[in-house]
PDB file of C-alpha atoms in Angstrom:
ATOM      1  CA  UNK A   1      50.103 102.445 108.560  1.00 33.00           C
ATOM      2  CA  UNK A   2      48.537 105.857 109.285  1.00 36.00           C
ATOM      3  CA  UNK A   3      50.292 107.577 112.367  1.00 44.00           C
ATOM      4  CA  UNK A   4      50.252 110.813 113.827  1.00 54.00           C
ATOM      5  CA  UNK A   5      53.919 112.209 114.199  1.00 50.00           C
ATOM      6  CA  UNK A   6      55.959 115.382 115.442  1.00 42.00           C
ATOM      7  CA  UNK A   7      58.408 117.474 113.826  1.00 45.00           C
ATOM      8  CA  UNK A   8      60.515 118.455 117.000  1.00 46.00           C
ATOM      9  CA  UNK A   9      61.694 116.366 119.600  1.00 83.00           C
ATOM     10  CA  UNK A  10      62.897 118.982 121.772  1.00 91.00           C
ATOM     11  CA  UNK A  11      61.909 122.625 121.788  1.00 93.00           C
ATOM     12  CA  UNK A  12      64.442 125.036 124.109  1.00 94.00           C
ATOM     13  CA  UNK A  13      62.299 128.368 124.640  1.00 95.00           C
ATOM     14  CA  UNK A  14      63.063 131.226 126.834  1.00 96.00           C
ATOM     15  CA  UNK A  15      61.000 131.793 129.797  1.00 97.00           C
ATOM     16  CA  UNK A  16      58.577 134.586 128.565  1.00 97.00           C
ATOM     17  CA  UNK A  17      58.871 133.550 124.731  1.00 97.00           C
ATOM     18  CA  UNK A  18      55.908 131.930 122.957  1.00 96.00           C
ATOM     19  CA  UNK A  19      56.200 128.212 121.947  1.00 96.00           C
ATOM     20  CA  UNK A  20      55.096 126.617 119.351  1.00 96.00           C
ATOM     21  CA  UNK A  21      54.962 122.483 119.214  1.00 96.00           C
ATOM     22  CA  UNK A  22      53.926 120.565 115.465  1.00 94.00           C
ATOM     23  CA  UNK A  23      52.372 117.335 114.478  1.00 93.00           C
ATOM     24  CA  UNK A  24      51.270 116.049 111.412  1.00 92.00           C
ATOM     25  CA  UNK A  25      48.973 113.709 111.103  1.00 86.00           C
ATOM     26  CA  UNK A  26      47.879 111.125 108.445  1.00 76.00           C
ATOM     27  CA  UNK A  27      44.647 109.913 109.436  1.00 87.00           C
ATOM     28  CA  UNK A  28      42.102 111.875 106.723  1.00 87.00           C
ATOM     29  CA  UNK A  29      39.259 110.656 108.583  1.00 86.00           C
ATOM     30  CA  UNK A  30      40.305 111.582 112.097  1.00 89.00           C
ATOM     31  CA  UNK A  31      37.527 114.055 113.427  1.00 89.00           C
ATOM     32  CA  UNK A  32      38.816 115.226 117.355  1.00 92.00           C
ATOM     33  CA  UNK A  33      42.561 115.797 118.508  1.00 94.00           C
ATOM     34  CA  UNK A  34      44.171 116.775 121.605  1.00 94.00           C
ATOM     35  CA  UNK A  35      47.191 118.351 123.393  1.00 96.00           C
ATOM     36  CA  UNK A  36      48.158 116.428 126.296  1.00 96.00           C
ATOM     37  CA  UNK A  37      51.083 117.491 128.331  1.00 97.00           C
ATOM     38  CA  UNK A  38      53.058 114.895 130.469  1.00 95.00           C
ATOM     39  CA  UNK A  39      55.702 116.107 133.577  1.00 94.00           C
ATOM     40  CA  UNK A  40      58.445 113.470 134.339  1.00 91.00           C
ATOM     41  CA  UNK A  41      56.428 110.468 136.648  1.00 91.00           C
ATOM     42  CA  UNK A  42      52.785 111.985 135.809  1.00 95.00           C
ATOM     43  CA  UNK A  43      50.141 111.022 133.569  1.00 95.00           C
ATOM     44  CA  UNK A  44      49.394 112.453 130.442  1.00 95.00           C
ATOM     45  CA  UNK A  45      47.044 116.019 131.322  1.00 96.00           C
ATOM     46  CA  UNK A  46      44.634 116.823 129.266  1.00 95.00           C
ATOM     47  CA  UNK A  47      45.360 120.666 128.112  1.00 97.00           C
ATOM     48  CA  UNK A  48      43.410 121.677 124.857  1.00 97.00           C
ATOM     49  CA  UNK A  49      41.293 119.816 122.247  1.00 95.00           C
ATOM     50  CA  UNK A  50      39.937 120.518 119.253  1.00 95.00           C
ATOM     51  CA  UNK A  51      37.246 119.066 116.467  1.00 93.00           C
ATOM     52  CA  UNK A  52      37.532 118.746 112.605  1.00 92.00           C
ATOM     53  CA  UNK A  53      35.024 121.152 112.026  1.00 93.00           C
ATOM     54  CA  UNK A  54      37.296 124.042 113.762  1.00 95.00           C
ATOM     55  CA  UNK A  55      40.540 125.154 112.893  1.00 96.00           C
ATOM     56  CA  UNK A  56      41.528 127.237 115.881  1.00 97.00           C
ATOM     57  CA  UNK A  57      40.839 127.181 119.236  1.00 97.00           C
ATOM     58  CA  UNK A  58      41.680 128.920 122.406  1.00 97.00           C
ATOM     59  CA  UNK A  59      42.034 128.163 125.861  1.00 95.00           C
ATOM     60  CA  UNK A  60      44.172 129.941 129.217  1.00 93.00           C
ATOM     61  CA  UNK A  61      47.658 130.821 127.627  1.00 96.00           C
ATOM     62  CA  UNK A  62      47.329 127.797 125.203  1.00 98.00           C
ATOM     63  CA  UNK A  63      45.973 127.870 121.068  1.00 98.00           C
ATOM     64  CA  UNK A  64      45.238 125.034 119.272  1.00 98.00           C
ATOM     65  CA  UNK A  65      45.621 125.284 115.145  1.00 98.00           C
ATOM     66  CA  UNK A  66      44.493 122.750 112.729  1.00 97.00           C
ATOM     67  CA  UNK A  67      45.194 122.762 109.180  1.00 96.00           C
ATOM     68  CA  UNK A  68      42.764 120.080 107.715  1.00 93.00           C
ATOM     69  CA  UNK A  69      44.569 120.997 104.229  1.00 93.00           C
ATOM     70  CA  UNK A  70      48.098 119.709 104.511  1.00 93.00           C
ATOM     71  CA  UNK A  71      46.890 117.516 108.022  1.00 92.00           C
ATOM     72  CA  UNK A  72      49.038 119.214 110.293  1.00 94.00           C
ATOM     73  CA  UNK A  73      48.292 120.527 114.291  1.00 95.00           C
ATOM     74  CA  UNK A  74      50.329 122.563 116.400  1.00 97.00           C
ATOM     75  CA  UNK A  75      50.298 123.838 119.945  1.00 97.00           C
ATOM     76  CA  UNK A  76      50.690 127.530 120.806  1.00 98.00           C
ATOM     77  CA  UNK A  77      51.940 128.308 124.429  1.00 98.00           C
ATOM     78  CA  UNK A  78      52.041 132.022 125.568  1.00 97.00           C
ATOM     79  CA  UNK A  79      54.680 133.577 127.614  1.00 97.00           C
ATOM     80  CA  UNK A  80      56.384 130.264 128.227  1.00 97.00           C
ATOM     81  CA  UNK A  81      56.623 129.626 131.826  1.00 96.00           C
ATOM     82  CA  UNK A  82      59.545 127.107 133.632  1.00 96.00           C
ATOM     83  CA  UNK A  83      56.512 124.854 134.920  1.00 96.00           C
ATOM     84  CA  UNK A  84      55.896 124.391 131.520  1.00 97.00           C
ATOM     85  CA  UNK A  85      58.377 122.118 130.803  1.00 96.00           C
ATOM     86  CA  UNK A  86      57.049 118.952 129.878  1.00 96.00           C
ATOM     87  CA  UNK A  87      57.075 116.134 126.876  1.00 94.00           C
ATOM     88  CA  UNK A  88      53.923 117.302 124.968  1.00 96.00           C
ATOM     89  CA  UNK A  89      51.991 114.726 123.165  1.00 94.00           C
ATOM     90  CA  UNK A  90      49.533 115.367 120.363  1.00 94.00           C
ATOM     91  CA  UNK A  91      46.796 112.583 119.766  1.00 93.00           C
ATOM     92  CA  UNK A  92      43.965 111.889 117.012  1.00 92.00           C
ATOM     93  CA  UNK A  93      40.568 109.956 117.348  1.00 88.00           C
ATOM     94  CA  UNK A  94      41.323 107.510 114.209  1.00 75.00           C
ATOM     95  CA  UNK A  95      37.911 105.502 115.252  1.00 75.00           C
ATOM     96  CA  UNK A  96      34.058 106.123 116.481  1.00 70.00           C
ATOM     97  CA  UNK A  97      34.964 104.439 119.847  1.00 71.00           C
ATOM     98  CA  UNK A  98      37.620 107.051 121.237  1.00 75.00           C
ATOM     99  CA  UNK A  99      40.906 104.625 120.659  1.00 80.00           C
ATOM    100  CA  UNK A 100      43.502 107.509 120.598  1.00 86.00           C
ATOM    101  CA  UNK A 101      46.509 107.627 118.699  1.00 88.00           C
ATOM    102  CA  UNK A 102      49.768 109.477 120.113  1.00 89.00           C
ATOM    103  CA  UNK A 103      52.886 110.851 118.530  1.00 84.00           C
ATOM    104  CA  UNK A 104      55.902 110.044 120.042  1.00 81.00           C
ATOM    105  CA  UNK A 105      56.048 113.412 121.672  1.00 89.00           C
ATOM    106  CA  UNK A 106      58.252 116.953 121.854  1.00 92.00           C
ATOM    107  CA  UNK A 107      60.079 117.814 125.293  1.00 93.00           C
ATOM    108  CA  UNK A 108      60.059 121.267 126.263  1.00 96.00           C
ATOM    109  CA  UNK A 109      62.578 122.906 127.943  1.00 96.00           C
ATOM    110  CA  UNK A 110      62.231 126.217 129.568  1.00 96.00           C
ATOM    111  CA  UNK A 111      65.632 128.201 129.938  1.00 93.00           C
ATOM    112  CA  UNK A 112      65.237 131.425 132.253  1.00 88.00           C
TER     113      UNK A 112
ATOM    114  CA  UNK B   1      39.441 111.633 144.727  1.00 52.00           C
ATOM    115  CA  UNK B   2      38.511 113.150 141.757  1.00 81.00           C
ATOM    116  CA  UNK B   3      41.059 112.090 139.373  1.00 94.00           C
ATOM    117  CA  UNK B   4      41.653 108.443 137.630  1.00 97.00           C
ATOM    118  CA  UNK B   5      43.180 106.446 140.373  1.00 97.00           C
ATOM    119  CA  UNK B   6      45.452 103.375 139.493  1.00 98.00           C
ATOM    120  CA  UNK B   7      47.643 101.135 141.572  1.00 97.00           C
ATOM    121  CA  UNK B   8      50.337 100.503 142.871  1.00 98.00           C
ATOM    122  CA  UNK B   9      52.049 103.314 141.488  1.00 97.00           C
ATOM    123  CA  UNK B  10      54.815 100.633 140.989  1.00 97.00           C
ATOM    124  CA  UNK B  11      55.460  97.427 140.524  1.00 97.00           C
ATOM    125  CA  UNK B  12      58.166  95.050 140.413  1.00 97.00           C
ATOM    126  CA  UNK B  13      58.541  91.554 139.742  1.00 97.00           C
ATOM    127  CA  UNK B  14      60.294  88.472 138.489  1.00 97.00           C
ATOM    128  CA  UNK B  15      59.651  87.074 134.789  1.00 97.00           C
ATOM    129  CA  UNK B  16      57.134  84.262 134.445  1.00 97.00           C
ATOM    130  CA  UNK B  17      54.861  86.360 137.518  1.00 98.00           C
ATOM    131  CA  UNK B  18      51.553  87.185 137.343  1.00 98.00           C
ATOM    132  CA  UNK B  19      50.350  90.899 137.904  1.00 98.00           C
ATOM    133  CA  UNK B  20      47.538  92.586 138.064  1.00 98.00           C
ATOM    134  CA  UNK B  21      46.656  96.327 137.782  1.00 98.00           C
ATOM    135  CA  UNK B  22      44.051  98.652 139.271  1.00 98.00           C
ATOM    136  CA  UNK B  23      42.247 101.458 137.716  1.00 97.00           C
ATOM    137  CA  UNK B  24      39.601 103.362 139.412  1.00 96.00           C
ATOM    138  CA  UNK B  25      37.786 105.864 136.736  1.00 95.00           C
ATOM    139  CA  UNK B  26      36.135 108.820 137.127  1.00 94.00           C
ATOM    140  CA  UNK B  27      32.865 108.283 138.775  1.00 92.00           C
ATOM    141  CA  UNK B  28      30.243 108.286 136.222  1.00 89.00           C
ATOM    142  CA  UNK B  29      32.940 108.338 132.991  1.00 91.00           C
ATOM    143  CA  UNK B  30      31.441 105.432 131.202  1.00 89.00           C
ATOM    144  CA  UNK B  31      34.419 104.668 128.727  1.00 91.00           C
ATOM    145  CA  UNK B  32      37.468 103.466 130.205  1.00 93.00           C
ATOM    146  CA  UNK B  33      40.815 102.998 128.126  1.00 94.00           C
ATOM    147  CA  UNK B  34      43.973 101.091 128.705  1.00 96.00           C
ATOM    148  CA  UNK B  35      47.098 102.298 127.300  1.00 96.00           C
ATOM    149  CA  UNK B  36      51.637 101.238 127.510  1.00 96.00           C
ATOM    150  CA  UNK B  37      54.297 103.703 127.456  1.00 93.00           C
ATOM    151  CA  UNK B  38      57.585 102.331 126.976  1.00 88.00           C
ATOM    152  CA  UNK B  39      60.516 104.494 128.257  1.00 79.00           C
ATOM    153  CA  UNK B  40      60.791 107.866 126.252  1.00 70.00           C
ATOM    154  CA  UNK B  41      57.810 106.651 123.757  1.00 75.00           C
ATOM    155  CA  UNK B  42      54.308 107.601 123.400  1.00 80.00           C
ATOM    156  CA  UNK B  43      51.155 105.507 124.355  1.00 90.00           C
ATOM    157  CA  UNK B  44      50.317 102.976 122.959  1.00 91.00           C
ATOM    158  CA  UNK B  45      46.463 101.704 122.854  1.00 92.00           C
ATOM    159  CA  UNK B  46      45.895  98.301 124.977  1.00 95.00           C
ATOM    160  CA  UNK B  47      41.895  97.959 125.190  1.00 94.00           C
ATOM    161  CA  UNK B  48      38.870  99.912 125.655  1.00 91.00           C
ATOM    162  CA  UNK B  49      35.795  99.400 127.302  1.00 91.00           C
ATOM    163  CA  UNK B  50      32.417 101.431 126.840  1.00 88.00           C
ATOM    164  CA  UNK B  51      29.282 100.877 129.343  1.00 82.00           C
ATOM    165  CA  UNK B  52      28.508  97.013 129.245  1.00 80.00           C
ATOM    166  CA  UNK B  53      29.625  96.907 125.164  1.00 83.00           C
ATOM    167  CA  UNK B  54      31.920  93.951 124.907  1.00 84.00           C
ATOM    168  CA  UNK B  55      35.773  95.604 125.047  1.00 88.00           C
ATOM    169  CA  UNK B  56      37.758  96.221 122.347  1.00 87.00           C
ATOM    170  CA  UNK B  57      40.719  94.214 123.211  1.00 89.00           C
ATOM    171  CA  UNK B  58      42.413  95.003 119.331  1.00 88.00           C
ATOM    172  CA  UNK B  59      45.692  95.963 121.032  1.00 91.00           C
ATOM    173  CA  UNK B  60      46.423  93.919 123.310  1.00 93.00           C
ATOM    174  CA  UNK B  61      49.819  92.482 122.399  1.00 94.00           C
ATOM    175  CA  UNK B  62      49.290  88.703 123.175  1.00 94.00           C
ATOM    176  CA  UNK B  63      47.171  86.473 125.018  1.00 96.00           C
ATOM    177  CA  UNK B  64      48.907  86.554 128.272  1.00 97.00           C
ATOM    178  CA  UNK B  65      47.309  90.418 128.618  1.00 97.00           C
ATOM    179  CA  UNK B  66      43.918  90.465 129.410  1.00 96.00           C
ATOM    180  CA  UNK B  67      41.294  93.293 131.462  1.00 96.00           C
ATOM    181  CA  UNK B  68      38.196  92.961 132.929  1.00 94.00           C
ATOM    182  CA  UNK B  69      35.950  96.111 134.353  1.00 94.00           C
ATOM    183  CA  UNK B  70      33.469  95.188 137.167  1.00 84.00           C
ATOM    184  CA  UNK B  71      30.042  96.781 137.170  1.00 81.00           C
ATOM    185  CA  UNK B  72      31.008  99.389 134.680  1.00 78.00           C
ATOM    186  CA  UNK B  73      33.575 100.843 137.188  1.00 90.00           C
ATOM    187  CA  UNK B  74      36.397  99.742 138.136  1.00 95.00           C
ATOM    188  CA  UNK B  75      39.373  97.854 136.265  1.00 96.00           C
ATOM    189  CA  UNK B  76      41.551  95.563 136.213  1.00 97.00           C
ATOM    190  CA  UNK B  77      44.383  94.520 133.875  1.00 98.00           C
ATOM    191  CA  UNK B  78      46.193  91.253 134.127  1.00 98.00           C
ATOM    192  CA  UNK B  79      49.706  89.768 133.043  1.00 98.00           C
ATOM    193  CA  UNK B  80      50.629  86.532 133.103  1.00 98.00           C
ATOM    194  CA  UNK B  81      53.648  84.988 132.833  1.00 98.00           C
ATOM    195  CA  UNK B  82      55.102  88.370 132.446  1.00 98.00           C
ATOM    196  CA  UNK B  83      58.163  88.910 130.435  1.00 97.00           C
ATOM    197  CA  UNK B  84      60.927  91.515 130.193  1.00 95.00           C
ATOM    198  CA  UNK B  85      59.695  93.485 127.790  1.00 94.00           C
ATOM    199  CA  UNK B  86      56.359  93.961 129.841  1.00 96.00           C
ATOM    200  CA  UNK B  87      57.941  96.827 131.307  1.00 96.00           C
ATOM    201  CA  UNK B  88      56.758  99.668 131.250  1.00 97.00           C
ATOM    202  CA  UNK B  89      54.255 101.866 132.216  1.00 97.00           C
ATOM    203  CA  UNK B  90      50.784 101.319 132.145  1.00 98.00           C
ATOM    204  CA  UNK B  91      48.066 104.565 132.146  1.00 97.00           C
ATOM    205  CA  UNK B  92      44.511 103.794 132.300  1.00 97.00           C
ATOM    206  CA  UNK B  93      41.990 106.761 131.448  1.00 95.00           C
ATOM    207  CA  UNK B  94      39.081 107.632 131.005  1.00 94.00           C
ATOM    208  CA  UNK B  95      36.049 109.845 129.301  1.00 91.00           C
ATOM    209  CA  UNK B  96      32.070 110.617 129.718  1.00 87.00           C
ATOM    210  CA  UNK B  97      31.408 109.348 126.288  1.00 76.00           C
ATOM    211  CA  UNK B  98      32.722 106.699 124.505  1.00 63.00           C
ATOM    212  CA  UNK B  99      32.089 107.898 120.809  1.00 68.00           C
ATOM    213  CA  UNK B 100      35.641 109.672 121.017  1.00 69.00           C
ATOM    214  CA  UNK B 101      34.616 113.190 120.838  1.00 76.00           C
ATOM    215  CA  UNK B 102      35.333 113.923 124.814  1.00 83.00           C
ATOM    216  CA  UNK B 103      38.788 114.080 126.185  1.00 89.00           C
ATOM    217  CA  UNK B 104      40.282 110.798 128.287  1.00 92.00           C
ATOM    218  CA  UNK B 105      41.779 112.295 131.730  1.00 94.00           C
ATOM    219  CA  UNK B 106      44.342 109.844 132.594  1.00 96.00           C
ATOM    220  CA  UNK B 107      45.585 107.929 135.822  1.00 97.00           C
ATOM    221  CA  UNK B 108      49.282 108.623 136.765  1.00 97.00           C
ATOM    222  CA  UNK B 109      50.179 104.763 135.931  1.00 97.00           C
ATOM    223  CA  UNK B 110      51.820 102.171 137.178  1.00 98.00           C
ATOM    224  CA  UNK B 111      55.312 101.184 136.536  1.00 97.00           C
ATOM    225  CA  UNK B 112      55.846  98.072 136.236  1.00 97.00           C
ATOM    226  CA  UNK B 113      59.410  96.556 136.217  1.00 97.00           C
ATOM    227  CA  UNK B 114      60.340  92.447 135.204  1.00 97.00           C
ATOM    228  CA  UNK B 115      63.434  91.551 136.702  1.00 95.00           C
TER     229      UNK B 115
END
């Protein structure tokens, strides 16, 4: 079936360094995706999202890229912080009623 | 509070137990989702309600799962007969709209353990 994936399970960045955190996706028809980032015994937190009709977007520290062409998102974090490290979780809208679907997610770990 | 509230925070109980789960949405979010994270994996969709629509209960993995959401607010998701590998953790979130072009702010989840 269609799923949305990530290349990277774990991403080790230095504090200070941009990261930058793929997914591909499959779903031709998905039209909304978001970043969600998830600390150890939290929720997923909603940080950035984006529609099909953009292909960049930018929010506090965070840029969100979308490649309709070759179906592929990614997640741009300036100046990597420590409290940044989390699992971060990319998700599509694959239907008109909001059902989400998540890859399996990329842990971040911020070395000082 | 202003967040998605669910409880307990944690759960445990024997196999063949009943549970049941709260989730409180944010007030006035009219679409309320239902999702399972098994350990080190990422959600995975459970059932979905939108205003007084009937749910969409297309993921929920058998019939011993089953939610209901009172007067558009809150919810509540049931197990029965619970098994081993109903562990896990259970988020509930949810959104202004329903038509999937708003972001779901999620609950911190209850995890539920079957002895």
């Amino acid at each position: 079936g269609e799923s949305v994936g990530l290349h990277l399970p774990t991403l080790s960045v230095q504090e200070g360094d941009n990261s930058i955190i793929n997914c591909a996706y499959s779903n031709s028809a998905s039209d909304y995706f978001i970043w969600y980032k998830q600390e150890s015994g939290k929720g997923p937190q909603f940080i950035i999202d984006i529609r099909s009709n953009m292909d960049k977007r930018q929010g506090q520290r965070v840029t969100v890229l979308l490649n309709k062409t070759v179906k592929h998102l990614s997640l741009q974090i300036a100046a990597t912080q420590p409290g940044d490290s989390a699992v971060y979780f990319c998700a599509e809208n694959f239907d008109s009623w909001g059902k989400l679907q998540f890859g399996a997610g990329t842990q971040v770990v911020v070395t000082p | 509070g202003a967040g998605v509230s669910q409880s307990p925070s944690n759960k445990v109980t024997e196999k063949g137990k009943d549970v049941e789960l709260r989730c409180d949405p944010i007030s006035g979010h009219t679409a309320l989702y239902w999702y399972r994270q098994s350990l080190g994996q990422g959600l995975e969709f459970l059932i979905y309600f939108q205003g007084n629509s009937a749910p969409d209960k297309s993921g929920l993995p058998s019939d011993r799962f089953s939610a209901e959401r009172t007067g558009g607010s809150v919810s509540t998701l049931t197990i029965q007969r619970t098994q081993q590998e109903d562990s896990a953790v259970y988020l509930c979130a949810s959104s202004n709209e329903g038509r999937g072009l708003s972001p779901q702010h999620f609950g911190d989840g209850t995890r539920l353990s079957i002895l």
